[in-house]
């Protein structure tokens, strides 16, 4: 073989291994979606801590390569670095670590001071079970329907945890759908809140919550763990870590551990989770009619959940005296998008009355939604696993 032939053969082999040779239109579509996520995060400030890792992960996961070359670089190739990192998603151990951080950074005082706000968080879970019934009617298997329905809780880690147990093959679509709707809370919820409430209801002023003692804050995670996990033991991985993190925060003797859990540990896991979830959206397995159905069902579940929370407050107000009525603008916060939904409640309240601050009141149903979505996930896992 002449040197020229040898050079041509090697150049041809190199060309076959490049992304330019292996690219398909599906790869280009997913790369565009990844760039769009990054644009939303940077230019529109839509949950950058989530969308930047997910968007860049989409770029990583959709760079074309020849799967037959044995390079072991793909996220679904056993033994590759990405595959090892993805084990935290597929095995479901990133979500409990995220819940540990959520518990360590969350103040449950608003819920402790006004326990009836827990009912709003419970009402918002109707979105999950409503979407579950619709998914069954559309032909999804019960375990797949349960995994899809949890998107209505607006809780990415819970969606990942449940789908890893019930429908691993749908996890990429479910995770991206859940995080997408979490990021779009400022766009989706305000029209629902305005449509479902009257001007008079939006102007309701709630009395300041009572002061909560330190002893109550310490007792709450212990009692909360026992009550919820005795009802749904299958929720222990999420609920156990959530309440453990909160006890670290409130007990007063583990400040260093609480800071680590709520800052460094949560940041590290969020980076790994977001990037690997994004990378799991490989074009060959992501761009399907089934994925479109999952996004549609997830959107419906989120709409039902947000609407249910607002409408439940309106119904609840019929039984409350005038002095104790609840502003239905906090009903949207029953979903588990902390603290985004609470901020939306507060912003909507200030829009109609610049003196009506609803943030602390909204935090009650918001943290109740975190607990509620984990309980709902545990219930679905118990029935369907």
CSV table of C-alpha atoms in Angstrom, one decimal:
chain,number,residue,atom,x,y,z
A,1,UNK,CA,0.0,0.0,0.0
A,2,UNK,CA,1.4,3.4,-1.0
A,3,UNK,CA,1.7,6.2,1.4
A,4,UNK,CA,-1.0,8.1,-0.4
A,5,UNK,CA,-3.5,5.2,-0.1
A,6,UNK,CA,-2.6,4.8,3.6
A,7,UNK,CA,-3.2,8.5,4.2
A,8,UNK,CA,-6.5,8.4,2.3
A,9,UNK,CA,-7.7,5.3,4.2
A,10,UNK,CA,-6.8,6.9,7.6
A,11,UNK,CA,-8.5,10.1,6.7
A,12,UNK,CA,-11.6,8.2,5.6
A,13,UNK,CA,-11.6,6.3,8.9
A,14,UNK,CA,-11.2,9.6,10.8
A,15,UNK,CA,-14.1,11.1,8.9
A,16,UNK,CA,-16.4,8.1,9.7
A,17,UNK,CA,-15.8,8.7,13.4
A,18,UNK,CA,-16.6,12.4,13.4
A,19,UNK,CA,-19.9,13.9,14.4
A,20,UNK,CA,-20.3,15.5,11.0
A,21,UNK,CA,-20.5,12.0,9.4
A,22,UNK,CA,-22.9,10.6,12.0
A,23,UNK,CA,-25.2,13.5,12.5
A,24,UNK,CA,-28.9,13.2,11.8
A,25,UNK,CA,-31.7,15.8,11.8
A,26,UNK,CA,-32.8,14.4,15.2
A,27,UNK,CA,-29.4,15.3,16.7
A,28,UNK,CA,-29.8,18.8,15.3
A,29,UNK,CA,-33.3,19.2,16.8
A,30,UNK,CA,-32.1,18.1,20.3
A,31,UNK,CA,-29.0,20.3,20.1
A,32,UNK,CA,-31.4,23.2,19.3
A,33,UNK,CA,-33.5,22.3,22.3
A,34,UNK,CA,-30.4,22.3,24.5
A,35,UNK,CA,-29.4,25.7,23.3
A,36,UNK,CA,-33.0,27.0,23.9
A,37,UNK,CA,-32.8,25.8,27.5
A,38,UNK,CA,-29.5,27.6,28.0
A,39,UNK,CA,-31.0,30.7,26.4
A,40,UNK,CA,-34.0,30.6,28.7
A,41,UNK,CA,-31.8,30.2,31.7
A,42,UNK,CA,-29.4,33.1,30.8
A,43,UNK,CA,-31.6,35.6,29.0
A,44,UNK,CA,-34.9,35.0,30.8
A,45,UNK,CA,-33.5,33.9,34.2
A,46,UNK,CA,-35.8,30.8,34.1
A,47,UNK,CA,-34.4,28.5,36.8
A,48,UNK,CA,-30.7,28.8,35.7
A,49,UNK,CA,-29.5,26.4,38.4
A,50,UNK,CA,-31.6,23.7,36.6
A,51,UNK,CA,-31.8,24.7,33.0
A,52,UNK,CA,-28.1,25.4,32.4
A,53,UNK,CA,-27.0,21.9,33.5
A,54,UNK,CA,-29.9,20.3,31.7
A,55,UNK,CA,-29.4,22.3,28.5
A,56,UNK,CA,-25.6,21.7,28.4
A,57,UNK,CA,-26.2,18.0,29.2
A,58,UNK,CA,-28.4,17.9,26.1
A,59,UNK,CA,-25.5,19.2,24.0
A,60,UNK,CA,-23.2,16.6,25.5
A,61,UNK,CA,-25.7,13.8,25.0
A,62,UNK,CA,-26.5,14.6,21.4
A,63,UNK,CA,-23.1,15.1,19.9
A,64,UNK,CA,-23.2,12.4,17.2
A,65,UNK,CA,-20.8,9.5,17.3
A,66,UNK,CA,-20.5,6.0,15.9
A,67,UNK,CA,-21.9,3.6,18.6
A,68,UNK,CA,-20.2,0.7,16.9
A,69,UNK,CA,-16.7,2.2,17.3
A,70,UNK,CA,-16.5,0.9,20.9
A,71,UNK,CA,-15.4,4.2,22.3
A,72,UNK,CA,-17.5,3.8,25.5
A,73,UNK,CA,-18.4,7.5,25.7
A,74,UNK,CA,-22.2,7.4,25.4
A,75,UNK,CA,-24.4,7.7,28.5
A,76,UNK,CA,-26.1,4.4,27.8
A,77,UNK,CA,-22.8,2.5,27.1
A,78,UNK,CA,-22.0,0.3,30.1
A,79,UNK,CA,-18.8,1.4,31.8
A,80,UNK,CA,-18.5,4.9,30.3
A,81,UNK,CA,-17.9,7.9,32.5
A,82,UNK,CA,-21.3,9.3,31.7
A,83,UNK,CA,-23.0,6.0,32.3
A,84,UNK,CA,-21.3,5.8,35.8
A,85,UNK,CA,-22.5,9.3,36.6
A,86,UNK,CA,-26.0,8.5,35.3
A,87,UNK,CA,-26.2,5.6,37.8
A,88,UNK,CA,-27.2,8.3,40.3
A,89,UNK,CA,-30.3,9.0,38.2
A,90,UNK,CA,-31.1,5.5,37.0
A,91,UNK,CA,-30.7,3.9,40.5
A,92,UNK,CA,-32.6,6.8,42.1
A,93,UNK,CA,-30.0,8.0,44.7
A,94,UNK,CA,-29.6,11.6,43.5
A,95,UNK,CA,-33.2,12.6,44.4
A,96,UNK,CA,-33.0,11.7,48.1
A,97,UNK,CA,-29.8,13.7,48.4
A,98,UNK,CA,-31.6,16.7,46.8
A,99,UNK,CA,-34.4,16.2,49.4
A,100,UNK,CA,-31.8,16.2,52.2
A,101,UNK,CA,-30.7,19.7,50.9
A,102,UNK,CA,-34.3,20.9,50.5
A,103,UNK,CA,-35.0,19.9,54.1
A,104,UNK,CA,-31.9,21.6,55.4
A,105,UNK,CA,-32.7,24.9,53.6
A,106,UNK,CA,-36.5,25.0,54.2
A,107,UNK,CA,-38.2,26.8,57.1
A,108,UNK,CA,-41.5,25.0,57.9
A,109,UNK,CA,-42.7,27.7,60.3
A,110,UNK,CA,-45.5,28.9,58.0
A,111,UNK,CA,-46.9,25.4,57.9
A,112,UNK,CA,-46.5,24.7,61.6
A,113,UNK,CA,-48.1,28.1,62.5
A,114,UNK,CA,-51.1,27.3,60.3
A,115,UNK,CA,-51.5,23.6,59.8
A,116,UNK,CA,-54.7,23.9,57.7
A,117,UNK,CA,-52.5,25.1,54.9
A,118,UNK,CA,-51.5,21.4,54.6
A,119,UNK,CA,-54.9,20.8,53.0
A,120,UNK,CA,-54.0,23.1,50.1
A,121,UNK,CA,-50.8,21.2,49.4
A,122,UNK,CA,-52.9,18.0,49.5
A,123,UNK,CA,-55.5,19.4,47.1
A,124,UNK,CA,-52.8,20.3,44.6
A,125,UNK,CA,-52.0,16.6,44.3
A,126,UNK,CA,-55.2,16.1,42.4
A,127,UNK,CA,-53.2,16.9,39.3
A,128,UNK,CA,-51.1,13.8,39.8
A,129,UNK,CA,-54.0,11.4,40.2
A,130,UNK,CA,-56.0,13.1,37.4
A,131,UNK,CA,-53.2,12.7,35.0
A,132,UNK,CA,-52.8,9.1,36.1
A,133,UNK,CA,-56.3,8.3,35.1
A,134,UNK,CA,-56.0,10.0,31.7
A,135,UNK,CA,-52.7,8.2,31.0
A,136,UNK,CA,-54.4,4.9,31.7
A,137,UNK,CA,-57.2,5.9,29.3
A,138,UNK,CA,-54.6,6.7,26.6
A,139,UNK,CA,-53.2,3.2,26.8
A,140,UNK,CA,-50.1,3.6,29.0
A,141,UNK,CA,-49.4,0.7,31.4
A,142,UNK,CA,-50.2,1.4,35.1
A,143,UNK,CA,-46.6,1.8,36.1
A,144,UNK,CA,-45.8,4.1,33.2
A,145,UNK,CA,-49.0,6.2,33.9
A,146,UNK,CA,-47.9,6.6,37.6
A,147,UNK,CA,-44.4,7.8,36.6
A,148,UNK,CA,-45.8,10.3,34.1
A,149,UNK,CA,-48.5,11.6,36.5
A,150,UNK,CA,-46.0,12.6,39.1
A,151,UNK,CA,-44.9,15.5,36.8
A,152,UNK,CA,-48.0,17.3,38.1
A,153,UNK,CA,-46.3,17.7,41.5
A,154,UNK,CA,-43.8,20.1,39.8
A,155,UNK,CA,-41.0,18.3,41.6
A,156,UNK,CA,-38.1,17.1,39.4
A,157,UNK,CA,-36.3,14.9,42.0
A,158,UNK,CA,-39.6,13.1,42.9
A,159,UNK,CA,-40.3,12.6,39.2
A,160,UNK,CA,-36.8,11.1,38.7
A,161,UNK,CA,-37.1,8.9,41.7
A,162,UNK,CA,-40.5,7.5,40.8
A,163,UNK,CA,-39.7,7.0,37.1
A,164,UNK,CA,-36.4,5.2,38.0
A,165,UNK,CA,-38.5,2.7,39.9
A,166,UNK,CA,-41.6,2.4,37.7
A,167,UNK,CA,-40.6,3.3,34.1
A,168,UNK,CA,-36.8,3.6,33.6
A,169,UNK,CA,-37.3,3.7,29.8
A,170,UNK,CA,-39.3,6.9,30.1
A,171,UNK,CA,-37.2,8.6,32.7
A,172,UNK,CA,-35.4,11.1,30.3
A,173,UNK,CA,-38.7,12.4,28.9
A,174,UNK,CA,-40.4,12.6,32.4
A,175,UNK,CA,-37.4,14.3,34.0
A,176,UNK,CA,-37.0,16.9,31.3
A,177,UNK,CA,-40.8,17.5,31.3
A,178,UNK,CA,-40.9,18.0,35.1
A,179,UNK,CA,-38.0,20.4,35.2
A,180,UNK,CA,-39.3,22.3,32.2
A,181,UNK,CA,-42.7,23.0,33.8
A,182,UNK,CA,-40.9,23.9,37.1
A,183,UNK,CA,-38.9,26.5,35.2
A,184,UNK,CA,-42.0,27.8,33.4
A,185,UNK,CA,-44.0,28.3,36.7
A,186,UNK,CA,-43.8,32.1,36.2
A,187,UNK,CA,-45.4,31.8,32.8
A,188,UNK,CA,-48.0,29.1,33.4
A,189,UNK,CA,-49.5,29.9,36.8
A,190,UNK,CA,-50.4,33.6,36.7
A,191,UNK,CA,-53.1,33.2,34.0
A,192,UNK,CA,-54.6,30.3,35.9
A,193,UNK,CA,-54.7,32.4,39.2
A,194,UNK,CA,-56.2,35.4,37.4
A,195,UNK,CA,-58.8,33.2,35.7
A,196,UNK,CA,-59.9,31.3,38.8
A,197,UNK,CA,-60.2,34.3,41.2
A,198,UNK,CA,-62.3,37.5,41.5
A,199,UNK,CA,-60.9,40.9,42.3
A,200,UNK,CA,-62.4,40.8,45.7
A,201,UNK,CA,-60.7,37.4,46.5
A,202,UNK,CA,-57.3,38.7,45.3
A,203,UNK,CA,-57.5,41.6,47.8
A,204,UNK,CA,-58.1,39.4,50.8
A,205,UNK,CA,-55.5,40.2,53.5
A,206,UNK,CA,-54.4,37.4,55.8
A,207,UNK,CA,-53.4,37.9,59.4
A,208,UNK,CA,-49.7,37.5,60.3
A,209,UNK,CA,-48.9,34.0,61.3
A,210,UNK,CA,-48.2,33.3,65.0
A,211,UNK,CA,-44.6,32.9,66.2
A,212,UNK,CA,-43.4,29.3,66.2
A,213,UNK,CA,-41.2,28.1,69.0
A,214,UNK,CA,-37.9,26.4,68.5
A,215,UNK,CA,-39.3,23.2,70.2
A,216,UNK,CA,-42.1,23.1,67.7
A,217,UNK,CA,-39.5,23.3,64.8
A,218,UNK,CA,-37.5,20.4,66.3
A,219,UNK,CA,-40.6,18.2,66.9
A,220,UNK,CA,-42.1,18.8,63.5
A,221,UNK,CA,-39.6,16.8,61.4
A,222,UNK,CA,-39.7,13.9,63.8
A,223,UNK,CA,-43.5,13.8,64.0
A,224,UNK,CA,-43.7,14.5,60.2
A,225,UNK,CA,-41.5,11.5,59.4
A,226,UNK,CA,-43.4,9.1,61.7
A,227,UNK,CA,-46.9,10.2,60.4
A,228,UNK,CA,-46.1,10.2,56.7
A,229,UNK,CA,-43.9,7.1,56.6
A,230,UNK,CA,-46.2,5.0,58.7
A,231,UNK,CA,-48.9,5.8,56.0
A,232,UNK,CA,-46.6,5.3,53.0
A,233,UNK,CA,-43.4,3.4,53.9
A,234,UNK,CA,-42.4,3.4,50.3
A,235,UNK,CA,-41.8,7.1,50.6
A,236,UNK,CA,-39.0,6.7,53.2
A,237,UNK,CA,-36.1,7.5,50.8
A,238,UNK,CA,-37.5,10.9,50.0
A,239,UNK,CA,-39.5,11.8,53.2
A,240,UNK,CA,-36.8,10.4,55.4
A,241,UNK,CA,-34.1,12.6,53.9
A,242,UNK,CA,-36.4,15.6,53.7
A,243,UNK,CA,-37.2,15.5,57.4
A,244,UNK,CA,-33.6,14.6,58.4
A,245,UNK,CA,-32.3,17.6,56.6
A,246,UNK,CA,-34.9,19.8,58.4
A,247,UNK,CA,-33.9,18.4,61.8
A,248,UNK,CA,-30.2,19.2,61.0
A,249,UNK,CA,-31.4,22.8,60.3
A,250,UNK,CA,-33.6,23.3,63.4
A,251,UNK,CA,-31.9,21.3,66.2
A,252,UNK,CA,-29.3,24.0,66.7
A,253,UNK,CA,-26.3,21.6,67.3
A,254,UNK,CA,-25.6,20.5,63.7
A,255,UNK,CA,-25.2,23.9,61.9
A,256,UNK,CA,-22.2,22.7,59.9
A,257,UNK,CA,-24.0,19.7,58.7
A,258,UNK,CA,-27.0,21.7,57.7
A,259,UNK,CA,-24.9,24.2,55.8
A,260,UNK,CA,-23.1,21.4,54.0
A,261,UNK,CA,-26.4,19.7,53.0
A,262,UNK,CA,-28.1,22.9,51.9
A,263,UNK,CA,-25.1,24.4,50.0
A,264,UNK,CA,-22.2,22.3,48.8
A,265,UNK,CA,-23.8,18.9,48.7
A,266,UNK,CA,-27.0,20.2,47.0
A,267,UNK,CA,-25.0,22.1,44.5
A,268,UNK,CA,-22.8,19.1,43.6
A,269,UNK,CA,-25.8,16.8,43.2
A,270,UNK,CA,-27.8,19.4,41.2
A,271,UNK,CA,-24.9,19.7,38.8
A,272,UNK,CA,-24.6,16.0,38.3
A,273,UNK,CA,-28.3,15.4,38.2
A,274,UNK,CA,-29.1,18.2,35.7
A,275,UNK,CA,-26.2,17.3,33.4
A,276,UNK,CA,-26.9,13.6,33.3
A,277,UNK,CA,-30.6,14.1,32.9
A,278,UNK,CA,-29.9,16.4,29.9
A,279,UNK,CA,-27.4,13.9,28.4
A,280,UNK,CA,-30.0,11.1,28.7
A,281,UNK,CA,-32.1,12.8,26.1
A,282,UNK,CA,-30.3,11.2,23.1
A,283,UNK,CA,-32.2,11.9,19.9
A,284,UNK,CA,-32.6,8.2,19.0
A,285,UNK,CA,-34.6,7.5,22.2
A,286,UNK,CA,-36.1,10.9,23.0
A,287,UNK,CA,-37.7,12.2,19.8
A,288,UNK,CA,-40.7,9.9,19.7
A,289,UNK,CA,-44.5,10.3,19.7
A,290,UNK,CA,-44.5,8.8,23.2
A,291,UNK,CA,-42.3,11.7,24.4
A,292,UNK,CA,-44.7,14.2,23.0
A,293,UNK,CA,-47.6,12.4,24.8
A,294,UNK,CA,-45.6,12.6,28.1
A,295,UNK,CA,-45.0,16.3,27.7
A,296,UNK,CA,-48.7,16.9,27.0
A,297,UNK,CA,-49.8,14.8,30.0
A,298,UNK,CA,-47.3,16.5,32.2
A,299,UNK,CA,-48.6,19.9,31.1
A,300,UNK,CA,-52.2,18.8,31.8
A,301,UNK,CA,-51.2,17.5,35.3
A,302,UNK,CA,-49.5,20.7,36.1
A,303,UNK,CA,-52.5,22.8,35.0
A,304,UNK,CA,-54.9,20.6,37.1
A,305,UNK,CA,-52.6,20.8,40.1
A,306,UNK,CA,-52.3,24.6,40.0
A,307,UNK,CA,-56.1,25.0,39.4
A,308,UNK,CA,-57.0,22.5,42.2
A,309,UNK,CA,-55.0,24.4,44.8
A,310,UNK,CA,-56.7,27.7,43.9
A,311,UNK,CA,-60.2,26.2,43.7
A,312,UNK,CA,-59.8,24.4,47.0
A,313,UNK,CA,-59.0,27.7,48.8
A,314,UNK,CA,-62.2,29.2,47.3
A,315,UNK,CA,-64.2,26.2,48.5
A,316,UNK,CA,-62.5,26.2,51.9
A,317,UNK,CA,-63.3,29.9,52.3
A,318,UNK,CA,-67.0,29.1,52.3
A,319,UNK,CA,-66.6,27.5,55.7
A,320,UNK,CA,-64.3,30.1,57.2
A,321,UNK,CA,-65.4,33.3,59.0
A,322,UNK,CA,-64.6,36.6,57.3
A,323,UNK,CA,-61.6,37.3,59.6
A,324,UNK,CA,-59.9,34.0,58.8
A,325,UNK,CA,-60.4,33.7,55.1
A,326,UNK,CA,-57.5,32.7,52.9
A,327,UNK,CA,-56.4,34.5,49.8
A,328,UNK,CA,-56.8,32.0,47.0
A,329,UNK,CA,-53.8,33.5,45.3
A,330,UNK,CA,-51.7,31.2,47.6
A,331,UNK,CA,-53.5,28.1,46.3
A,332,UNK,CA,-51.1,27.8,43.3
A,333,UNK,CA,-48.3,27.3,45.8
A,334,UNK,CA,-49.7,23.8,46.7
A,335,UNK,CA,-47.4,22.4,44.0
A,336,UNK,CA,-43.9,21.4,45.0
A,337,UNK,CA,-42.0,24.2,43.2
A,338,UNK,CA,-40.3,25.8,46.2
A,339,UNK,CA,-40.0,28.8,46.5
A,340,UNK,CA,-41.0,29.7,42.9
A,341,UNK,CA,-44.7,29.3,43.4
A,342,UNK,CA,-44.7,31.3,46.6
A,343,UNK,CA,-43.0,34.1,44.8
A,344,UNK,CA,-45.7,34.0,42.1
A,345,UNK,CA,-48.4,34.2,44.8
A,346,UNK,CA,-46.6,37.2,46.4
A,347,UNK,CA,-46.1,39.0,43.1
A,348,UNK,CA,-49.7,38.5,42.1
A,349,UNK,CA,-50.9,39.8,45.5
A,350,UNK,CA,-48.7,42.9,45.2
A,351,UNK,CA,-50.0,43.5,41.7
A,352,UNK,CA,-53.5,44.0,43.0
A,353,UNK,CA,-52.6,45.6,46.3
A,354,UNK,CA,-49.0,46.9,46.8
A,355,UNK,CA,-49.4,46.4,50.6
A,356,UNK,CA,-50.6,42.8,50.5
A,357,UNK,CA,-47.5,40.6,51.1
A,358,UNK,CA,-48.4,36.9,50.7
A,359,UNK,CA,-45.0,35.3,50.6
A,360,UNK,CA,-44.9,33.8,54.1
A,361,UNK,CA,-48.5,32.7,53.8
A,362,UNK,CA,-47.8,31.0,50.5
A,363,UNK,CA,-44.8,29.2,51.9
A,364,UNK,CA,-47.1,27.0,54.0
A,365,UNK,CA,-48.9,25.3,51.1
A,366,UNK,CA,-45.6,25.3,49.2
A,367,UNK,CA,-43.7,23.2,51.7
A,368,UNK,CA,-46.8,21.1,52.2
A,369,UNK,CA,-46.7,20.5,48.4
A,370,UNK,CA,-43.1,19.1,48.8
A,371,UNK,CA,-44.4,16.7,51.4
A,372,UNK,CA,-47.5,15.9,49.5
A,373,UNK,CA,-45.8,15.1,46.2
A,374,UNK,CA,-43.4,12.8,48.1
A,375,UNK,CA,-46.3,11.1,49.8
A,376,UNK,CA,-48.1,10.7,46.4
A,377,UNK,CA,-45.0,9.2,44.9
A,378,UNK,CA,-44.7,6.8,47.8
A,379,UNK,CA,-48.4,5.8,47.4
A,380,UNK,CA,-48.0,5.2,43.6
A,381,UNK,CA,-44.7,3.3,44.2
A,382,UNK,CA,-46.4,1.1,46.8
A,383,UNK,CA,-49.3,0.2,44.6
A,384,UNK,CA,-47.5,-0.1,41.3
A,385,UNK,CA,-44.0,-1.4,42.0
